[in-house]
JSON list of C-alpha atoms in Angstrom, two decimals:
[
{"chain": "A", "resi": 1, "resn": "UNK", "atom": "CA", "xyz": [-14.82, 10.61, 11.79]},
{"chain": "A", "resi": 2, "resn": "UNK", "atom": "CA", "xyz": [-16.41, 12.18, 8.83]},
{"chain": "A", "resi": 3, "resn": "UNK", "atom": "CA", "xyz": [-12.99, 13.44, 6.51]},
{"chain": "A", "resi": 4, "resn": "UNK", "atom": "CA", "xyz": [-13.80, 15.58, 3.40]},
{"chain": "A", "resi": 5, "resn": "UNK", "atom": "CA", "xyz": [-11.27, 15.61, 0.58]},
{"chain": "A", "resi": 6, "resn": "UNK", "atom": "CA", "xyz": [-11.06, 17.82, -2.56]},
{"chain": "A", "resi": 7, "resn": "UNK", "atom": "CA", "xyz": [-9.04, 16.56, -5.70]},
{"chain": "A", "resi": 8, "resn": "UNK", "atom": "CA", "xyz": [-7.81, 19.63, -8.22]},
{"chain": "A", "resi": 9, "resn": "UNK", "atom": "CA", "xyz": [-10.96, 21.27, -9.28]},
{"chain": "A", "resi": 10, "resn": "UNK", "atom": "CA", "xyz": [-13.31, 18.26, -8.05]},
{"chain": "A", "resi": 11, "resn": "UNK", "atom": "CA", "xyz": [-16.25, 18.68, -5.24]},
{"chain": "A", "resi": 12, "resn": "UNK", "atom": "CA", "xyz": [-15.35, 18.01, -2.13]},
{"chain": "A", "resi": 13, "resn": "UNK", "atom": "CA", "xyz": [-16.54, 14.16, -1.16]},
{"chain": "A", "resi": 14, "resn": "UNK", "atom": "CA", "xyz": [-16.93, 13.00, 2.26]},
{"chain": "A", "resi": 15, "resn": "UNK", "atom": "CA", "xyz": [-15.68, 9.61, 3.75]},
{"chain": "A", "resi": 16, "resn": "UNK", "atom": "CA", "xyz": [-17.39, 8.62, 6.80]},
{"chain": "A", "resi": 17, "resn": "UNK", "atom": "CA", "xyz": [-15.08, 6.77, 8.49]},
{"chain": "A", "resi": 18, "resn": "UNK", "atom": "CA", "xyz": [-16.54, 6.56, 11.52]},
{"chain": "A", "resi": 19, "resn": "UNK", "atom": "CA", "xyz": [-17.40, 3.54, 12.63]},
{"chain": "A", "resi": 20, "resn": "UNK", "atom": "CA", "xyz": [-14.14, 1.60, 11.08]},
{"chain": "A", "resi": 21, "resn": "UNK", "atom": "CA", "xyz": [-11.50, 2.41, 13.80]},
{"chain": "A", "resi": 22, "resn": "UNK", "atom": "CA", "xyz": [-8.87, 5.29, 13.73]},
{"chain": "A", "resi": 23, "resn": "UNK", "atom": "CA", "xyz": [-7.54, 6.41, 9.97]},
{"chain": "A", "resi": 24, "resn": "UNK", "atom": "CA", "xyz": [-3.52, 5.62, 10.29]},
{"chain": "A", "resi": 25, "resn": "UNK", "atom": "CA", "xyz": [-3.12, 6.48, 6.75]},
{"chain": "A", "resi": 26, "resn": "UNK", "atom": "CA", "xyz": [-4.61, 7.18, 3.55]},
{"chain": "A", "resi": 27, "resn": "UNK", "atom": "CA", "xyz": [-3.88, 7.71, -0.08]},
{"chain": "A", "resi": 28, "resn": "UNK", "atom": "CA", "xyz": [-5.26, 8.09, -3.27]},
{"chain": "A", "resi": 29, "resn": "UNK", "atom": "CA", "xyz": [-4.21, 6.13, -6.19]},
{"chain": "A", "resi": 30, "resn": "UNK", "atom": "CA", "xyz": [-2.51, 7.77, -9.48]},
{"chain": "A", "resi": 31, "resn": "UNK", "atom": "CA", "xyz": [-5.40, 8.28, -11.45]},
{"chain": "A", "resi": 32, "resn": "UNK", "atom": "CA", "xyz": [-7.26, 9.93, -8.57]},
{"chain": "A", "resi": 33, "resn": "UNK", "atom": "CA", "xyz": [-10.72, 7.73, -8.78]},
{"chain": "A", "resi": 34, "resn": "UNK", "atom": "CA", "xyz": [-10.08, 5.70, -5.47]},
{"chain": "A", "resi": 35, "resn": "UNK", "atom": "CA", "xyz": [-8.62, 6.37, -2.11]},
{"chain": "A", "resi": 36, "resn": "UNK", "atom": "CA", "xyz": [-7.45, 3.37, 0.22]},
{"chain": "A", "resi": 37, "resn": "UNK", "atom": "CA", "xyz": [-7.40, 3.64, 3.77]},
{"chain": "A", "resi": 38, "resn": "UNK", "atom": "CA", "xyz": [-5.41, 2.10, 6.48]},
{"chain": "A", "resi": 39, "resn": "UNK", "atom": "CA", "xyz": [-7.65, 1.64, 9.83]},
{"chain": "A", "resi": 40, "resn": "UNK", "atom": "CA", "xyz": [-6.69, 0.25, 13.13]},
{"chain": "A", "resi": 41, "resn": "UNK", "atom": "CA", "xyz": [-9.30, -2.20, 12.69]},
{"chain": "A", "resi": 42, "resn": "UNK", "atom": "CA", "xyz": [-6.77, -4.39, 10.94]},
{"chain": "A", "resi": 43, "resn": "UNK", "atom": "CA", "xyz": [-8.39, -3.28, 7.03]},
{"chain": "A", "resi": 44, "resn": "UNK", "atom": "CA", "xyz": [-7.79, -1.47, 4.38]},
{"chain": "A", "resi": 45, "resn": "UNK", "atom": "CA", "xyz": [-10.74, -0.02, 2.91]},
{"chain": "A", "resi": 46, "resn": "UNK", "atom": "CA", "xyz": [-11.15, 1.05, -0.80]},
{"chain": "A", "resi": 47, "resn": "UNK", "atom": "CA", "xyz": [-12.99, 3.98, -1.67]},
{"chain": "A", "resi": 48, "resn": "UNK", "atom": "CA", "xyz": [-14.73, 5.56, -4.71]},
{"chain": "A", "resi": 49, "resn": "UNK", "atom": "CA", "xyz": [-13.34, 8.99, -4.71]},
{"chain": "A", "resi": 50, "resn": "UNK", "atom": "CA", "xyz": [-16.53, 10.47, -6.70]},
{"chain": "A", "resi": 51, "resn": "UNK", "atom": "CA", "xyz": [-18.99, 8.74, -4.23]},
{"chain": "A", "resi": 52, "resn": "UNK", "atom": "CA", "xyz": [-17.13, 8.31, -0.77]},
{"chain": "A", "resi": 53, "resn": "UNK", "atom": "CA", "xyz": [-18.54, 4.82, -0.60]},
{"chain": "A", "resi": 54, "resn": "UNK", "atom": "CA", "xyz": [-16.25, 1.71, 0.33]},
{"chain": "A", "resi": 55, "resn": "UNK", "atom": "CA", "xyz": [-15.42, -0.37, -3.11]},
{"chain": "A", "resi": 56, "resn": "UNK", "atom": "CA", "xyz": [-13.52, -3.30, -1.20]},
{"chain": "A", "resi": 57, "resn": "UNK", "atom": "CA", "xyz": [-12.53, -3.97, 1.97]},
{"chain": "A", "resi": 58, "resn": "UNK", "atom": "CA", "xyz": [-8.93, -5.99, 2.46]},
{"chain": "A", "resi": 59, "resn": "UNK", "atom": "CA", "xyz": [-8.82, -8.16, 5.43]},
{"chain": "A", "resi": 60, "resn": "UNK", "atom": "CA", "xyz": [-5.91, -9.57, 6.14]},
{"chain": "A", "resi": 61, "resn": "UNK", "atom": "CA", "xyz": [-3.65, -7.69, 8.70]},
{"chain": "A", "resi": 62, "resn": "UNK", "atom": "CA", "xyz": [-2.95, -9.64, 12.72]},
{"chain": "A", "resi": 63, "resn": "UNK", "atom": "CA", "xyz": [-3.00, -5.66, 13.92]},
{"chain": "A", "resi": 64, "resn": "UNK", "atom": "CA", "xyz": [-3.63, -2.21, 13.28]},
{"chain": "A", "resi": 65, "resn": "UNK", "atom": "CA", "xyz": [-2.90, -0.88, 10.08]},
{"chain": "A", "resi": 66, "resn": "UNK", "atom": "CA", "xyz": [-0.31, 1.99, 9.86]},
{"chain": "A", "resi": 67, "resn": "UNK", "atom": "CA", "xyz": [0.85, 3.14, 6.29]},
{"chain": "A", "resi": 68, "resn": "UNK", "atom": "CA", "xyz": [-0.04, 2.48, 2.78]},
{"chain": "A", "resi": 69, "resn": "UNK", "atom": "CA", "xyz": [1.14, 2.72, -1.04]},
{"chain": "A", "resi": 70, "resn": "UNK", "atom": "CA", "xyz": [-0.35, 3.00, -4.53]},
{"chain": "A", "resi": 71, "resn": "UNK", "atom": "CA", "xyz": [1.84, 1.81, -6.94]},
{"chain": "A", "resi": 72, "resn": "UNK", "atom": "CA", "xyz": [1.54, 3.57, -10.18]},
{"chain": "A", "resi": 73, "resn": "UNK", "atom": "CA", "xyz": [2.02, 3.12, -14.12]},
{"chain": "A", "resi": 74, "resn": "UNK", "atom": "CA", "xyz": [2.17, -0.62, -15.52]},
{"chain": "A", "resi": 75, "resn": "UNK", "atom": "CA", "xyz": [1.80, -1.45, -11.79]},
{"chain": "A", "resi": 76, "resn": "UNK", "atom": "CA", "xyz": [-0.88, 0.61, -10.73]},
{"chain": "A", "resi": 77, "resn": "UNK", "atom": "CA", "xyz": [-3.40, -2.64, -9.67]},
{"chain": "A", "resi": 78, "resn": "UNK", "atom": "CA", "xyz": [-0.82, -3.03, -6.82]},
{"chain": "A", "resi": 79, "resn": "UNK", "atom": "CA", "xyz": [-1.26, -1.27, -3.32]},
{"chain": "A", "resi": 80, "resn": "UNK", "atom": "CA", "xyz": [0.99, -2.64, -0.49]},
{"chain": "A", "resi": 81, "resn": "UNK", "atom": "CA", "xyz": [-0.31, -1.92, 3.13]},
{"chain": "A", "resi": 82, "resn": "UNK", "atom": "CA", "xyz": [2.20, -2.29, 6.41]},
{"chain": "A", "resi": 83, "resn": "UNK", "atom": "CA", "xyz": [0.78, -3.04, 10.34]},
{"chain": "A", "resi": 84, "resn": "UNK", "atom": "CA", "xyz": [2.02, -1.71, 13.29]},
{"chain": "A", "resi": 85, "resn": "UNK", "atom": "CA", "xyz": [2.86, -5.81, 14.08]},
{"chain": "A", "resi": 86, "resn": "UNK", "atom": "CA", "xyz": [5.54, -5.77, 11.13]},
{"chain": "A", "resi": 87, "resn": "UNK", "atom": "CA", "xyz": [3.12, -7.33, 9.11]},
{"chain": "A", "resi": 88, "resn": "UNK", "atom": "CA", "xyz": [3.50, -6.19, 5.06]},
{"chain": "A", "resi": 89, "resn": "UNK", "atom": "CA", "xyz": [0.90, -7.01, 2.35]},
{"chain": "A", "resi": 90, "resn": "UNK", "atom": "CA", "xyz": [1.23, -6.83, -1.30]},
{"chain": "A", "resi": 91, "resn": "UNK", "atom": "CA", "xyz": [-2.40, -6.39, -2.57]},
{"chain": "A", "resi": 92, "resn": "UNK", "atom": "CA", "xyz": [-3.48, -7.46, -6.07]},
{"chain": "A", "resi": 93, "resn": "UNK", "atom": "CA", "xyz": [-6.56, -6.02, -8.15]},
{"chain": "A", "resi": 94, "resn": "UNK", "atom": "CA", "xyz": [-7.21, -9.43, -10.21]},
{"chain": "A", "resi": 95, "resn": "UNK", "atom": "CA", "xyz": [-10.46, -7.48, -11.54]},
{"chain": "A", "resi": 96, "resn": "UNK", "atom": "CA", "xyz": [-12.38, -4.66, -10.57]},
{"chain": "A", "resi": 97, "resn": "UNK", "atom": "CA", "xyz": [-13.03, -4.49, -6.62]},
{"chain": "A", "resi": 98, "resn": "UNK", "atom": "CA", "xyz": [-11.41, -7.70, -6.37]},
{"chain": "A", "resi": 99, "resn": "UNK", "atom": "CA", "xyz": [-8.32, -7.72, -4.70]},
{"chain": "A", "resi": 100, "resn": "UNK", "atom": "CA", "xyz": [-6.11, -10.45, -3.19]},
{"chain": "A", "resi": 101, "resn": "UNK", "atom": "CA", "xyz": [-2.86, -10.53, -1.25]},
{"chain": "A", "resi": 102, "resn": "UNK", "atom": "CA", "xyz": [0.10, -11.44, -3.94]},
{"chain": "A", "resi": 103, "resn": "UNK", "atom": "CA", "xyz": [2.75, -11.69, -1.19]},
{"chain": "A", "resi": 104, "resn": "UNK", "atom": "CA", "xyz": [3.33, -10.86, 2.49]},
{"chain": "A", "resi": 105, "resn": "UNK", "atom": "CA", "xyz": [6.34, -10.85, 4.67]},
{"chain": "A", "resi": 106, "resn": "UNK", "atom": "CA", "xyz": [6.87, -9.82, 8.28]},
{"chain": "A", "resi": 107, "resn": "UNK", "atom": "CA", "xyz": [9.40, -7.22, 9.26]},
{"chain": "A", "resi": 108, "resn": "UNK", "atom": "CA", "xyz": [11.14, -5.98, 13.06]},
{"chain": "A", "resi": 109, "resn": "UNK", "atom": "CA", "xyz": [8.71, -3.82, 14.81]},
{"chain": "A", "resi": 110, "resn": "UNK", "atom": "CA", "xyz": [6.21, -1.84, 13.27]},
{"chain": "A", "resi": 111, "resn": "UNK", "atom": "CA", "xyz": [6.14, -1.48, 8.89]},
{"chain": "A", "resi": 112, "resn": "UNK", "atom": "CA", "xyz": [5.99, 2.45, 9.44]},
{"chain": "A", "resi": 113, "resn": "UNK", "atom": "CA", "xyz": [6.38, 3.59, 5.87]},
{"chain": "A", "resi": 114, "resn": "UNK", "atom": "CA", "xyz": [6.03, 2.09, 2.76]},
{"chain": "A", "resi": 115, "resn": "UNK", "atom": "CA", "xyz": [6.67, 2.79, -0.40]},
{"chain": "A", "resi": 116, "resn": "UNK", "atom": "CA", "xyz": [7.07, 1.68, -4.38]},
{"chain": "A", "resi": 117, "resn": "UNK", "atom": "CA", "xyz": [9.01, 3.42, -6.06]},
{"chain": "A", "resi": 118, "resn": "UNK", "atom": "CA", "xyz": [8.78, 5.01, -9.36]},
{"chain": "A", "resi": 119, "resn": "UNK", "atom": "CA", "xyz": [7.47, 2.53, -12.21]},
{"chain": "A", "resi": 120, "resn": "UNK", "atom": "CA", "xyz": [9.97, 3.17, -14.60]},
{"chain": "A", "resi": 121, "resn": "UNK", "atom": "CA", "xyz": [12.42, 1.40, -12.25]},
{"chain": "A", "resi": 122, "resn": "UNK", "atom": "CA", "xyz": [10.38, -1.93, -12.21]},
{"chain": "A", "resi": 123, "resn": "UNK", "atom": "CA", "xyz": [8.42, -3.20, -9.41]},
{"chain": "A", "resi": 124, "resn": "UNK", "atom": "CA", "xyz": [9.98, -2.47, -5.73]},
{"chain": "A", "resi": 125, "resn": "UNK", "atom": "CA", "xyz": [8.53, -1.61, -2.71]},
{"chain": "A", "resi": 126, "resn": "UNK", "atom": "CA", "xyz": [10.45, 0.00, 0.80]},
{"chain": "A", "resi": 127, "resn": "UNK", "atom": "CA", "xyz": [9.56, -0.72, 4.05]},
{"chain": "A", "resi": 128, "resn": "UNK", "atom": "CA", "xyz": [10.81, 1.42, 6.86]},
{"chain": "A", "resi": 129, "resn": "UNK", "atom": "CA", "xyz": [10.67, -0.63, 10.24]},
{"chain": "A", "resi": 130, "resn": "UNK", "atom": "CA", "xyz": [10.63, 0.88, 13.71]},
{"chain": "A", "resi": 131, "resn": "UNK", "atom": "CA", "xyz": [13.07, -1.38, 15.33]},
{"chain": "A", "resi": 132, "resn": "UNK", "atom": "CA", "xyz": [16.12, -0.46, 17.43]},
{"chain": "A", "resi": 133, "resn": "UNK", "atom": "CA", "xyz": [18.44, -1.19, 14.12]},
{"chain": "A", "resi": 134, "resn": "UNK", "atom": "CA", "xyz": [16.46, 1.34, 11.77]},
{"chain": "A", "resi": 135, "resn": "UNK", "atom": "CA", "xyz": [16.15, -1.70, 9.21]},
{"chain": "A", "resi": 136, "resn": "UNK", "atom": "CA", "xyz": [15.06, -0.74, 5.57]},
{"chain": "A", "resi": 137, "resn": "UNK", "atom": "CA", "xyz": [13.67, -3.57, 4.06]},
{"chain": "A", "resi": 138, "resn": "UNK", "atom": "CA", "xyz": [13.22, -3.86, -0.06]},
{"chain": "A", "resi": 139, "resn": "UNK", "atom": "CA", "xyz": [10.62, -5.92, -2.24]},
{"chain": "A", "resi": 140, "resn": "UNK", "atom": "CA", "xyz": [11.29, -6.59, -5.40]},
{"chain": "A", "resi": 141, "resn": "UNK", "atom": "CA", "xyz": [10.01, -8.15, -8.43]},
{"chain": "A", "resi": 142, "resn": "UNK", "atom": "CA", "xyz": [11.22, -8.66, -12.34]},
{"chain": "A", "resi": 143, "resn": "UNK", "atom": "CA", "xyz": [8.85, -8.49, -14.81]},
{"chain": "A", "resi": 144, "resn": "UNK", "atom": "CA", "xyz": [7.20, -11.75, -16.35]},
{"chain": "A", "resi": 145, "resn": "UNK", "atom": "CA", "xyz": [7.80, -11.93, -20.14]},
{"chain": "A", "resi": 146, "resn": "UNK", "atom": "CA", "xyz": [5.02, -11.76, -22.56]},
{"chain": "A", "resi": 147, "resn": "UNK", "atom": "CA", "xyz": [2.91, -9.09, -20.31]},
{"chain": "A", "resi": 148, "resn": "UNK", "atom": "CA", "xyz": [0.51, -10.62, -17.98]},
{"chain": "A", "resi": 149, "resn": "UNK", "atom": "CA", "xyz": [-0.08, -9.72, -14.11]},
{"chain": "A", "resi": 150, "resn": "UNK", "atom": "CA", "xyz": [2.88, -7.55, -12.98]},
{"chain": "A", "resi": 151, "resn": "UNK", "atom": "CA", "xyz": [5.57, -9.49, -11.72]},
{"chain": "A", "resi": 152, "resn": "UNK", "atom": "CA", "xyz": [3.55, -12.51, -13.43]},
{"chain": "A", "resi": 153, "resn": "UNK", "atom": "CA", "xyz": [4.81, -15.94, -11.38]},
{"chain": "A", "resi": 154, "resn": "UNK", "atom": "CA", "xyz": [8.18, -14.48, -10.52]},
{"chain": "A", "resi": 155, "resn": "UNK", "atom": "CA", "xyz": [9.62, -15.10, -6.96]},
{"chain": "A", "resi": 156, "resn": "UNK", "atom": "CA", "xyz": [9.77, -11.88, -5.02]},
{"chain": "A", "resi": 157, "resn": "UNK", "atom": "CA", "xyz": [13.31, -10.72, -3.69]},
{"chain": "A", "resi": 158, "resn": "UNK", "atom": "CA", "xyz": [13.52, -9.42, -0.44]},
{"chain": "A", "resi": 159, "resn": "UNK", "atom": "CA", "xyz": [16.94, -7.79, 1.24]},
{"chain": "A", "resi": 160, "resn": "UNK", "atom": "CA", "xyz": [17.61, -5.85, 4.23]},
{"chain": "A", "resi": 161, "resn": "UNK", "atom": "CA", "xyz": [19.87, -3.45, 5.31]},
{"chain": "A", "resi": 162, "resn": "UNK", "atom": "CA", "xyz": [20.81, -1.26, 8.45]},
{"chain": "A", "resi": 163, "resn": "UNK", "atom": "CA", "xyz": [19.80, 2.41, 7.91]},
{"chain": "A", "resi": 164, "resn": "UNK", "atom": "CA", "xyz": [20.17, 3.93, 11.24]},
{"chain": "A", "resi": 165, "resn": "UNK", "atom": "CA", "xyz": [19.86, 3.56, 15.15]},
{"chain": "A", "resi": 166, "resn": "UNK", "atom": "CA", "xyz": [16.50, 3.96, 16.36]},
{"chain": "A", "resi": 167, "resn": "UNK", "atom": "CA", "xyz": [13.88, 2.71, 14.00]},
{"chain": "A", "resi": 168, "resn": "UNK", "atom": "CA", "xyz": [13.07, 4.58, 10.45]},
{"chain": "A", "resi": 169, "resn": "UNK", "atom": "CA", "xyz": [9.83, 6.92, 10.65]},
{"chain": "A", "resi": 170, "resn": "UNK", "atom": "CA", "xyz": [10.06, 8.18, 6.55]},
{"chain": "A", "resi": 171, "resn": "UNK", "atom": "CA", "xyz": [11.60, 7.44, 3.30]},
{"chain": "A", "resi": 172, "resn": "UNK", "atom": "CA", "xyz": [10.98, 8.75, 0.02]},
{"chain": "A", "resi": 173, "resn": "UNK", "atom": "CA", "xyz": [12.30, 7.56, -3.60]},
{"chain": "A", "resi": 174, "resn": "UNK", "atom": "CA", "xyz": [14.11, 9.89, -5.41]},
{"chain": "A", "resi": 175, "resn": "UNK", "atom": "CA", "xyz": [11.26, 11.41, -9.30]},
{"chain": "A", "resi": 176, "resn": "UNK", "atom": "CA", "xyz": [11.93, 9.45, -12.18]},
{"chain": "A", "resi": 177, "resn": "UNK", "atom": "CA", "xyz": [12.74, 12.51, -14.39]}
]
């Protein structure tokens, strides 16, 4: 469909989303200039928020995408997407409207919620899966010395834990102040 969407004091913009598949999710980054979409046509679409036309469009999902993430700060040229297959992607802006996946990893069931948390506490992402075991799954990433791309070359560390019976449908990480 056609979605309209109003930042603070800022005209309303419309997104015609139409003919892309259904809109699982959709976010808009910190700064408020772009929103990113998560479609059930397996992409995640990139949006000017002043325009409503598509900047990028990330192809890479097996399945319908569900649920996606901006992260923010030092980190903000990092969005992380999560399809209803378990499949999680770790997008990359290496310049403007150019984005590549940095890392990917599968999880049990559906990737229903993800999320990075707060940029003071480095680079990590959450992934709440919809499995049986209510797995929480966490990303994370130290920072490369000398500045560079975030997380520069550094492995990514991935653990998992139980959270609950019955799959996990939201999280949420606790403000930085």
């Amino acid at each position: 469909g056609i979605g309209k969407a109003r930042i603070g004091g800022m005209p309303a913009v419309n997104f015609d989303t139409s003919r892309y598949g259904i809109v699982n999710d959709a976010a808009y980054d910190g700064l408020g200039r772009r929103l990113a979409t998560a479609s059930s046509d397996k992409v995640v679409r990139i949006w000017g928020a002043d325009q409503g036309t598509v900047l990028a469009e990330l192809k890479g999902h097996r399945s319908s995408v569900v649920t996606l993430s901006w992260a923010s700060g030092r980190f903000a040229s990092l969005l992380v997407s999560g399809g209803d297959d378990g499949q999680v992607v770790v997008w990359q802006e290496a310049r403007a409207q150019d984005w590549q996946p940095a890392h990917q990893i599968n999880v049990t069931g559906a990737a229903n919620v993800v999320a990075f948390c707060p940029s003071e506490y480095g680079l990590m992402i959450a992934v709440a899966g919809s499995d049986d075991l209510g797995i929480i799954t966490t990303l994370s990433r130290r920072e490369a010395s000398g500045g560079g791309a975030p997380g520069g070359n550094q492995p990514w560390q991935v653990r998992s834990f139980p959270a609950h019976q019955g799959g996990v449908s939201s999280l949420s990480w606790a403000p930085s102040k």
